[in-house]
Tab-separated table of C-alpha atoms in Angstrom:
chain	number	residue	atom	x	y	z
A	1	PRO	CA	96.100	-93.835	-17.462
A	2	ALA	CA	96.961	-90.933	-15.275
A	3	LEU	CA	94.490	-87.900	-14.921
A	4	ALA	CA	93.820	-84.721	-13.093
A	5	LEU	CA	90.885	-82.323	-13.494
A	6	ASN	CA	91.185	-79.342	-11.541
A	7	VAL	CA	87.912	-76.658	-11.637
A	8	ALA	CA	87.574	-73.474	-9.980
A	9	VAL	CA	84.876	-70.958	-10.180
A	10	ASP	CA	84.441	-67.669	-8.120
A	11	SER	CA	81.684	-65.002	-7.589
A	12	ALA	CA	79.628	-67.018	-10.378
A	13	ALA	CA	75.874	-66.387	-11.234
A	14	PHE	CA	73.074	-67.699	-13.482
A	15	GLN	CA	69.251	-66.768	-14.368
A	16	TYR	CA	66.750	-67.811	-16.669
A	17	PRO	CA	65.338	-65.422	-18.665
A	18	ASP	CA	61.803	-66.044	-17.524
A	19	LEU	CA	62.375	-66.202	-13.814
A	20	PRO	CA	63.050	-63.203	-11.650
A	21	LEU	CA	65.683	-64.482	-9.474
A	22	PRO	CA	69.539	-65.203	-10.326
A	23	ALA	CA	71.517	-68.067	-8.050
A	24	ARG	CA	74.651	-65.609	-6.732
A	25	ASP	CA	77.795	-66.165	-5.038
A	26	ILE	CA	78.477	-69.336	-6.498
A	27	ALA	CA	82.056	-70.932	-5.945
A	28	VAL	CA	83.515	-74.286	-6.637
A	29	ARG	CA	86.827	-75.971	-5.771
A	30	LEU	CA	86.557	-79.646	-7.508
A	31	ALA	CA	89.844	-81.810	-7.444
A	32	VAL	CA	89.650	-85.272	-9.816
A	33	SER	CA	92.573	-87.009	-9.841
A	34	ASN	CA	94.190	-90.959	-10.327
A	35	PRO	CA	97.994	-91.411	-10.282
A	36	GLY	CA	97.368	-94.434	-13.476
A	37	GLY	CA	96.818	-98.074	-12.986
A	38	THR	CA	93.678	-98.699	-11.953
A	39	LEU	CA	90.151	-96.854	-11.470
A	40	ASP	CA	90.001	-97.349	-8.045
A	41	SER	CA	92.899	-95.057	-7.324
A	42	THR	CA	90.569	-91.803	-8.353
A	43	THR	CA	90.078	-89.417	-5.911
A	44	VAL	CA	87.165	-86.903	-6.368
A	45	ASN	CA	87.792	-83.885	-3.880
A	46	LEU	CA	84.573	-81.374	-3.985
A	47	GLU	CA	86.348	-79.075	-1.487
A	48	LYS	CA	84.066	-76.422	-1.741
A	49	PHE	CA	80.334	-75.723	-3.158
A	50	HIS	CA	78.409	-72.585	-2.583
A	51	VAL	CA	75.789	-70.882	-3.666
A	52	ARG	CA	73.099	-68.295	-2.599
A	53	ILE	CA	69.530	-68.307	-3.353
A	54	GLY	CA	67.733	-65.135	-2.460
A	55	ALA	CA	68.984	-64.349	0.691
A	56	ASN	CA	70.206	-67.803	1.869
A	57	PRO	CA	73.894	-69.392	1.345
A	58	VAL	CA	74.302	-73.364	0.877
A	59	ASP	CA	77.560	-74.929	1.467
A	60	ALA	CA	78.532	-78.445	0.652
A	61	ARG	CA	81.754	-80.629	0.106
A	62	MET	CA	82.705	-84.035	-0.307
A	63	LEU	CA	85.604	-86.042	-0.384
A	64	LEU	CA	85.575	-89.546	-2.229
A	65	ARG	CA	88.504	-92.302	-2.613
A	66	THR	CA	88.658	-95.948	-3.741
A	67	PRO	CA	85.049	-95.844	-5.290
A	68	ILE	CA	85.183	-98.906	-6.986
A	69	SER	CA	86.370	-101.679	-4.362
A	70	ASP	CA	85.303	-99.714	-0.781
A	71	PRO	CA	83.615	-96.080	-1.458
A	72	ASP	CA	84.686	-94.149	1.152
A	73	VAL	CA	82.992	-90.964	1.626
A	74	ASP	CA	83.194	-88.032	3.692
A	75	ALA	CA	80.444	-85.160	2.705
A	76	SER	CA	78.831	-82.132	4.613
A	77	VAL	CA	76.338	-79.705	4.023
A	78	SER	CA	74.462	-76.913	5.711
A	79	GLY	CA	72.176	-73.814	5.037
A	80	ARG	CA	68.805	-72.858	4.449
A	81	VAL	CA	67.110	-72.781	1.284
A	82	ASP	CA	63.391	-70.902	0.678
A	83	LEU	CA	61.745	-72.900	-1.576
A	84	ALA	CA	59.868	-69.962	-2.944
A	85	ASP	CA	62.937	-68.411	-3.989
A	86	VAL	CA	64.036	-71.865	-5.456
A	87	SER	CA	61.182	-71.770	-7.659
A	88	ARG	CA	62.192	-67.929	-8.708
A	89	THR	CA	65.221	-69.117	-9.586
A	90	VAL	CA	64.758	-72.696	-11.167
A	91	LYS	CA	61.852	-74.032	-13.206
A	92	MET	CA	59.759	-76.477	-10.855
A	93	GLU	CA	58.181	-78.498	-13.988
A	94	GLY	CA	54.725	-80.272	-12.732
A	95	PHE	CA	54.256	-77.844	-10.032
A	96	ASP	CA	51.876	-74.564	-9.349
A	97	GLN	CA	53.400	-73.659	-6.126
A	98	VAL	CA	56.435	-74.398	-3.904
A	99	SER	CA	56.854	-73.007	-0.559
A	100	GLY	CA	58.456	-73.138	2.854
A	101	ILE	CA	61.898	-73.616	4.473
A	102	LEU	CA	64.673	-76.526	4.223
A	103	ALA	CA	67.394	-76.314	6.308
A	104	ALA	CA	70.482	-78.810	7.009
A	105	ASP	CA	73.359	-79.121	8.566
A	106	ALA	CA	74.361	-82.564	8.396
A	107	ALA	CA	77.868	-84.664	7.702
A	108	VAL	CA	78.434	-88.360	7.227
A	109	ARG	CA	82.065	-89.983	6.994
A	110	ALA	CA	81.488	-93.471	6.234
A	111	ARG	CA	83.797	-96.532	4.666
A	112	LEU	CA	81.112	-99.063	2.731
A	113	SER	CA	82.848	-102.143	4.468
A	114	ALA	CA	82.067	-100.266	7.752
A	115	VAL	CA	78.475	-100.201	6.614
A	116	LYS	CA	78.232	-103.799	5.381
A	117	GLN	CA	79.443	-104.979	8.724
A	118	LYS	CA	77.417	-102.771	10.909
A	119	ARG	CA	80.458	-101.091	12.569
A	120	TYR	CA	78.969	-98.198	13.470
A	121	ASP	CA	81.690	-97.671	15.853
A	122	ARG	CA	83.514	-96.777	12.460
A	123	VAL	CA	80.472	-94.785	11.028
A	124	ALA	CA	80.283	-90.974	11.738
A	125	ALA	CA	76.987	-89.198	11.017
A	126	SER	CA	75.626	-86.358	12.565
A	127	GLY	CA	73.269	-83.572	12.027
A	128	THR	CA	69.876	-82.168	11.442
A	129	ILE	CA	67.502	-81.838	8.597
A	130	ASP	CA	64.337	-79.283	9.333
A	131	VAL	CA	61.453	-78.577	7.424
A	132	GLY	CA	59.053	-75.489	8.095
A	133	ASN	CA	55.936	-74.329	6.724
A	134	LEU	CA	56.412	-76.526	3.323
A	135	VAL	CA	53.356	-76.579	0.727
A	136	LEU	CA	53.567	-78.437	-2.531
A	137	LYS	CA	50.594	-78.131	-5.203
A	138	GLY	CA	50.588	-78.749	-8.769
A	139	LYS	CA	49.666	-81.518	-11.462
A	140	GLN	CA	52.490	-84.052	-10.149
A	141	LEU	CA	50.285	-84.012	-6.985
A	142	PRO	CA	46.650	-85.193	-6.785
A	143	LYS	CA	46.064	-82.764	-3.481
A	144	GLU	CA	48.209	-80.269	-2.042
A	145	VAL	CA	50.679	-81.499	0.432
A	146	ALA	CA	51.549	-79.056	3.623
A	147	ILE	CA	54.449	-79.886	6.024
A	148	ARG	CA	53.977	-77.446	8.768
A	149	GLN	CA	57.080	-78.782	10.625
A	150	ALA	CA	59.510	-82.126	10.300
A	151	SER	CA	62.492	-82.959	11.907
A	152	LEU	CA	65.410	-85.336	11.155
A	153	ARG	CA	68.551	-86.186	13.223
A	154	LEU	CA	70.973	-88.530	11.604
A	155	ALA	CA	73.131	-90.934	13.430
A	156	PRO	CA	75.153	-93.598	12.610
A	157	GLU	CA	73.254	-96.412	13.291
A	158	ALA	CA	69.866	-94.498	12.665
A	159	ALA	CA	67.906	-91.282	11.543
A	160	GLU	CA	65.244	-90.243	13.908
A	161	LEU	CA	62.378	-88.193	12.658
A	162	ARG	CA	61.758	-86.530	15.788
A	163	SER	CA	58.611	-84.785	14.550
A	164	PHE	CA	56.298	-84.877	11.369
A	165	ASP	CA	53.403	-82.682	11.283
A	166	ALA	CA	51.524	-82.281	7.994
A	167	THR	CA	48.234	-82.126	5.764
A	168	ILE	CA	47.678	-84.267	2.650
A	169	GLY	CA	44.525	-82.864	0.939
A	170	SER	CA	42.062	-82.751	3.605
A	171	SER	CA	43.651	-85.491	5.793
A	172	ASP	CA	46.059	-84.636	8.791
A	173	ILE	CA	49.155	-87.073	9.622
A	174	LYS	CA	51.317	-86.762	13.034
A	175	ALA	CA	54.148	-89.192	12.771
A	176	SER	CA	57.554	-89.823	14.831
A	177	GLY	CA	59.814	-92.884	14.502
A	178	LYS	CA	63.272	-94.093	12.979
A	179	LEU	CA	65.005	-95.244	10.023
A	180	LEU	CA	67.679	-97.952	10.778
A	181	ASN	CA	70.580	-98.580	7.964
A	182	LEU	CA	69.622	-95.470	5.958
A	183	LEU	CA	73.317	-95.376	5.272
A	184	GLY	CA	73.166	-98.864	3.571
A	185	PHE	CA	70.171	-98.382	1.866
A	186	ALA	CA	72.068	-95.346	-0.050
A	187	MET	CA	75.654	-97.040	-0.549
A	188	GLU	CA	74.881	-100.530	-0.818
A	189	ARG	CA	70.964	-101.203	-1.972
A	190	ASP	CA	70.664	-102.648	1.565
A	191	THR	CA	67.233	-103.020	3.235
A	192	LEU	CA	65.980	-100.001	4.629
A	193	LYS	CA	64.181	-100.800	8.103
A	194	GLY	CA	62.379	-98.635	10.631
A	195	SER	CA	59.228	-98.111	12.859
A	196	ALA	CA	56.922	-95.121	13.145
A	197	THR	CA	53.793	-94.520	14.864
A	198	VAL	CA	51.323	-92.219	13.155
A	199	GLU	CA	48.417	-90.689	14.323
A	200	SER	CA	45.473	-88.572	12.287
A	201	ARG	CA	42.487	-87.341	13.448
A	202	ARG	CA	40.973	-87.481	9.881
A	203	PHE	CA	41.971	-89.423	6.551
A	204	ASN	CA	40.250	-89.465	3.384
A	205	LEU	CA	41.672	-91.931	1.175
A	206	THR	CA	38.743	-91.392	-1.636
A	207	GLU	CA	40.919	-87.991	-2.412
A	208	TRP	CA	43.903	-90.127	-3.945
A	209	MET	CA	41.140	-92.784	-5.785
A	210	SER	CA	40.981	-92.384	-9.899
A	211	LYS	CA	37.593	-91.288	-10.776
A	212	ASP	CA	38.115	-93.204	-13.773
A	213	THR	CA	38.123	-96.988	-12.489
A	214	SER	CA	39.631	-97.944	-16.122
A	215	ALA	CA	42.831	-96.269	-15.007
A	216	LEU	CA	43.256	-97.805	-12.043
A	217	SER	CA	46.413	-99.861	-11.808
A	218	VAL	CA	48.468	-102.036	-9.057
A	219	ILE	CA	50.016	-100.574	-6.492
A	220	PRO	CA	53.261	-102.310	-5.831
A	221	VAL	CA	54.905	-102.640	-2.713
A	222	PRO	CA	58.512	-101.268	-3.143
A	223	PRO	CA	61.130	-103.765	-2.735
A	224	ARG	CA	64.275	-103.368	0.101
A	225	ILE	CA	61.834	-102.314	2.862
A	226	ASP	CA	61.327	-103.641	6.226
A	227	PHE	CA	59.117	-101.308	8.084
A	228	ASP	CA	56.471	-101.358	11.076
A	229	LEU	CA	53.782	-99.003	11.484
A	230	ASN	CA	51.183	-98.525	14.422
A	231	ALA	CA	48.675	-96.658	13.083
A	232	THR	CA	45.716	-94.826	14.672
A	233	VAL	CA	42.732	-92.724	12.590
A	234	GLY	CA	39.917	-91.253	14.244
A	235	GLU	CA	37.811	-91.205	11.106
A	236	LEU	CA	39.290	-93.255	8.314
A	237	LEU	CA	37.329	-92.528	4.713
A	238	TYR	CA	37.076	-94.905	1.470
A	239	ASP	CA	34.759	-94.740	-1.144
A	240	LYS	CA	31.620	-96.050	0.384
A	241	LEU	CA	32.815	-96.429	3.901
A	242	THR	CA	33.288	-94.126	7.010
A	243	MET	CA	35.652	-95.616	9.421
A	244	ARG	CA	35.835	-94.555	13.515
A	245	ASP	CA	38.697	-95.260	15.715
A	246	ALA	CA	40.663	-97.403	13.370
A	247	LYS	CA	43.634	-98.769	14.765
A	248	GLY	CA	46.447	-101.378	14.050
A	249	ARG	CA	49.578	-102.437	13.005
A	250	LEU	CA	51.061	-102.488	9.603
A	251	ARG	CA	53.870	-104.312	8.567
A	252	ILE	CA	56.012	-103.731	5.161
A	253	LYS	CA	58.899	-106.358	4.370
A	254	ASP	CA	59.440	-108.774	0.881
A	255	GLN	CA	56.995	-106.606	-1.247
A	256	ARG	CA	54.405	-107.948	1.133
A	257	VAL	CA	52.032	-105.579	3.171
A	258	THR	CA	50.718	-107.409	6.364
A	259	LEU	CA	48.077	-105.709	8.616
A	260	GLN	CA	47.740	-107.392	12.372
A	261	ASP	CA	44.376	-106.856	14.160
A	262	PHE	CA	43.416	-103.595	12.412
A	263	ARG	CA	40.619	-102.616	13.597
A	264	MET	CA	37.456	-99.955	13.044
A	265	ASN	CA	33.713	-99.408	13.748
A	266	THR	CA	31.957	-99.131	10.876
A	267	LEU	CA	28.484	-99.931	9.501
A	268	GLY	CA	27.265	-99.862	12.951
A	269	GLY	CA	29.598	-102.871	14.250
A	270	GLN	CA	33.094	-103.439	14.125
A	271	ILE	CA	35.421	-104.849	11.630
A	272	ALA	CA	38.648	-106.402	12.444
A	273	LEU	CA	41.322	-107.283	9.498
A	274	THR	CA	44.181	-109.624	9.833
A	275	GLY	CA	46.097	-110.264	6.601
A	276	TYR	CA	48.346	-109.635	3.727
A	277	TYR	CA	48.686	-107.862	0.239
A	278	GLU	CA	51.481	-108.943	-1.947
A	279	THR	CA	53.047	-107.634	-5.217
A	280	THR	CA	55.858	-110.010	-5.897
A	281	ASP	CA	54.234	-110.205	-9.382
A	282	THR	CA	53.109	-107.029	-9.897
A	283	THR	CA	50.966	-108.230	-13.122
A	284	LYS	CA	49.210	-110.525	-10.423
A	285	PRO	CA	49.155	-109.329	-6.708
A	286	THR	CA	47.693	-111.604	-4.462
A	287	PHE	CA	45.866	-111.351	-0.761
A	288	ASP	CA	45.150	-113.495	2.166
A	289	VAL	CA	42.926	-111.628	4.494
A	290	GLY	CA	40.323	-112.537	7.584
A	291	PHE	CA	37.847	-110.238	8.291
A	292	MET	CA	35.954	-110.751	11.420
A	293	MET	CA	32.664	-108.625	11.134
A	294	THR	CA	30.796	-107.899	14.575
A	295	LYS	CA	26.914	-106.796	14.462
A	296	VAL	CA	27.381	-104.922	11.106
A	297	ASP	CA	24.187	-103.562	9.696
A	298	ILE	CA	23.467	-105.590	6.408
A	299	PRO	CA	21.889	-103.069	4.407
A	300	GLN	CA	24.861	-101.098	4.448
A	301	ALA	CA	27.354	-103.833	4.295
A	302	PHE	CA	25.496	-104.417	0.890
A	303	LYS	CA	25.867	-101.070	-0.200
A	304	ALA	CA	29.608	-100.631	0.959
A	305	PHE	CA	31.241	-103.750	-0.241
A	306	THR	CA	31.616	-105.271	-3.934
A	307	THR	CA	32.587	-108.970	-2.573
A	308	VAL	CA	28.759	-108.658	-0.464
A	309	GLN	CA	27.018	-107.513	-3.644
A	310	MET	CA	29.089	-110.739	-5.714
A	311	LEU	CA	28.775	-113.692	-3.159
A	312	ALA	CA	25.641	-112.695	-0.887
A	313	PRO	CA	23.200	-110.903	-3.317
A	314	VAL	CA	20.432	-111.995	-0.889
A	315	ALA	CA	21.538	-108.897	1.552
A	316	LYS	CA	20.316	-106.439	-1.061
A	317	TYR	CA	16.916	-107.501	0.524
A	318	ALA	CA	17.516	-108.320	4.157
A	319	THR	CA	17.481	-105.995	7.305
A	320	GLY	CA	19.233	-106.845	10.114
A	321	GLU	CA	22.671	-107.352	11.669
A	322	VAL	CA	25.443	-109.923	10.722
A	323	SER	CA	28.766	-111.477	12.181
A	324	THR	CA	30.603	-113.350	10.336
A	325	ASP	CA	34.440	-114.685	10.340
A	326	LEU	CA	35.777	-114.974	7.043
A	327	ARG	CA	39.084	-115.935	5.555
A	328	LEU	CA	39.474	-115.163	2.130
A	329	ALA	CA	42.451	-115.182	-0.566
A	330	GLY	CA	43.012	-114.947	-4.203
A	331	ALA	CA	44.441	-112.507	-6.718
A	332	LEU	CA	43.677	-108.965	-7.825
A	333	GLY	CA	43.329	-107.754	-11.423
A	334	ARG	CA	45.236	-104.833	-12.867
A	335	ASN	CA	42.106	-102.292	-11.987
A	336	MET	CA	42.689	-103.355	-7.871
A	337	LEU	CA	39.147	-105.498	-8.063
A	338	PRO	CA	39.144	-109.306	-6.850
A	339	LEU	CA	39.337	-111.829	-9.781
A	340	PHE	CA	36.268	-113.099	-8.331
A	341	PRO	CA	36.316	-116.589	-9.846
A	342	GLY	CA	39.545	-117.654	-8.450
A	343	LEU	CA	38.610	-116.751	-4.982
A	344	ASP	CA	39.056	-119.278	-2.245
A	345	GLY	CA	37.694	-119.064	1.474
A	346	LYS	CA	35.050	-120.171	4.213
A	347	GLY	CA	33.790	-118.896	7.355
A	348	SER	CA	30.880	-118.936	9.224
A	349	PHE	CA	27.635	-116.441	9.899
A	350	GLN	CA	25.578	-115.603	12.592
A	351	THR	CA	22.630	-112.885	12.270
A	352	SER	CA	20.270	-111.085	14.368
A	353	ARG	CA	16.096	-111.580	13.486
A	354	LEU	CA	15.954	-110.748	9.949
A	355	LEU	CA	13.494	-109.720	8.057
A	356	VAL	CA	13.826	-110.584	4.113
A	357	LYS	CA	11.758	-108.303	1.875
A	358	ASP	CA	11.017	-108.654	-1.875
A	359	PHE	CA	13.523	-111.481	-2.309
A	360	PRO	CA	12.600	-112.671	-6.072
A	361	ALA	CA	13.537	-116.459	-5.031
A	362	PHE	CA	11.084	-116.189	-1.966
A	363	ALA	CA	8.392	-114.678	-3.815
A	364	LYS	CA	8.956	-117.709	-6.886
A	365	VAL	CA	8.654	-120.451	-4.249
A	366	ALA	CA	5.391	-118.828	-2.704
A	367	ASP	CA	4.077	-118.366	-6.227
A	368	VAL	CA	4.592	-122.251	-6.953
A	369	THR	CA	3.530	-123.714	-3.569
A	370	LYS	CA	1.257	-121.059	-2.107
A	371	LEU	CA	2.849	-120.826	0.836
A	372	ALA	CA	2.239	-117.450	1.994
A	373	PHE	CA	5.063	-117.371	4.732
A	374	PHE	CA	7.478	-117.344	1.586
A	375	ASN	CA	6.394	-113.795	1.199
A	376	ASN	CA	8.645	-111.081	3.166
A	377	PRO	CA	9.600	-113.863	5.850
A	378	THR	CA	11.023	-112.726	9.328
A	379	MET	CA	13.548	-115.336	10.511
A	380	ASP	CA	14.686	-115.902	14.096
A	381	ALA	CA	18.546	-115.560	14.516
A	382	LEU	CA	20.508	-117.830	11.701
A	383	LYS	CA	23.821	-119.576	12.560
A	384	GLY	CA	25.877	-121.275	9.490
A	385	ALA	CA	29.268	-121.651	7.657
A	386	PHE	CA	30.034	-121.661	4.163
A	387	ALA	CA	33.099	-122.008	1.310
A	388	ILE	CA	34.096	-120.198	-1.423
A	389	ARG	CA	35.694	-121.968	-4.240
A	390	GLU	CA	35.292	-121.699	-8.040
A	391	GLY	CA	33.206	-118.631	-8.379
A	392	ARG	CA	30.318	-119.972	-6.288
A	393	LEU	CA	29.543	-119.618	-2.611
A	394	PHE	CA	28.675	-122.855	-0.833
A	395	VAL	CA	26.441	-123.145	2.478
A	396	ASN	CA	26.344	-125.668	4.764
A	397	PRO	CA	22.792	-126.942	5.823
A	398	PHE	CA	21.201	-124.633	8.441
A	399	THR	CA	17.823	-124.893	9.668
A	400	VAL	CA	15.480	-121.571	10.004
A	401	ASN	CA	11.888	-121.557	11.404
A	402	LEU	CA	9.677	-120.115	8.447
A	403	GLY	CA	5.670	-119.731	9.780
A	404	PRO	CA	4.816	-123.600	11.078
A	405	THR	CA	7.490	-125.369	9.796
A	406	ALA	CA	11.277	-125.450	10.121
A	407	VAL	CA	13.104	-124.956	6.906
A	408	THR	CA	16.727	-126.630	6.161
A	409	ILE	CA	18.728	-124.806	3.720
A	410	SER	CA	21.915	-125.811	1.715
A	411	GLY	CA	22.985	-124.976	-1.609
A	412	SER	CA	25.348	-122.266	-3.686
A	413	ASN	CA	25.009	-118.872	-5.442
A	414	GLY	CA	27.209	-117.881	-7.931
A	415	LEU	CA	29.133	-114.739	-9.391
A	416	ASP	CA	26.949	-114.955	-12.385
A	417	GLN	CA	23.892	-114.297	-9.713
A	418	SER	CA	22.304	-117.763	-10.189
A	419	LEU	CA	21.033	-119.777	-7.279
A	420	GLN	CA	21.232	-123.627	-6.704
A	421	TYR	CA	19.281	-124.380	-3.358
A	422	ASP	CA	17.677	-126.997	-1.593
A	423	LEU	CA	14.879	-126.527	1.176
A	424	ASN	CA	13.774	-129.042	3.087
A	425	LEU	CA	10.294	-128.860	5.223
A	426	LYS	CA	7.579	-130.397	5.896
A	427	VAL	CA	3.864	-128.291	5.706
A	428	PRO	CA	0.943	-129.503	7.353
A	429	ARG	CA	-1.507	-130.582	4.587
A	430	SER	CA	-3.697	-127.958	5.381
A	431	LEU	CA	-1.778	-125.078	4.139
A	432	LEU	CA	-1.606	-126.531	0.435
């Protein structure tokens, strides 16, 4: 059926009884019409929308035609909003503090078919959105967010983030970049593409960790995102790890986060990461990561990494440095910890001169054989290879000098902390 709806509002106002500031000078001119025959003939014309919050006016308009077959939108917004005034005008549930200035002067005119075909010569988008001294604090956020300054410039093909300078908790962040296909993402559920460069002097990830490990949950990677990020962090904090000069490339695509040549200095050496984390199945996220550790302090690595504690318990008793090249793949549980029995991997290791002190297995061997050199032995540099499967770490045979003999070691240890190793050595009879 045909329809026509016309709305006119002039000089209106509203105010919450328990808030001090009213919204004033509200004016609306809205016409919705359809000559009949098909819903696609509907036209929505918001000719005027005006409101004043505090001392700042906001104006907007929108014209929408053929909303079903090929939405054709012509819209604009302009104004300046003091968010402190907004919080005194409308209730901001979950926030204790909202302040800052948001200014917009933007317009877009686009037909969905042109966006689909990427015919940006037929799309008009222009204007800027600026943020200054924005502060958000409340139960909705674990830490205070403060955006000192941010500026977004709109264009038909891309939205350019010209500047972004903020602090999140005790962390600082600066960024610049581009968002491609923003209109397609908003109008057609198309993939949002983009790239950015991010810098931080100090970023503390620990502030965002739940202190209740039982409350940890899977972090999903959002769909319809294709984003390329180059990051540089002077100091990166995560749980027990302090990482410096962290830099690398991060790619988000197809619900997968890929790290490419991400390097950092930590634990007395350097760690490089290459691999991915994927949540196409949010009940069982998967990962496949390559670790390259160079001259990392063994005691620090044992304290910092649960994986080292589970797969190489001997590290608890060793002093020295280790370099390793490890590839590890598997799944994560709902608490974001690896499902250790299903881990699969392989790698190699190389150590400096090692002191192994108070290792119960060596103490037991020394007690049974009366070979004193098994008590707190010092070993020359070692080289070896290993594989991880079915919850055990299997070590290929390698040889180490112990006292007056060379010992060939091979075997495995399990997540249940069991050891099953063979020690092959020739001992002078005089020592027995």
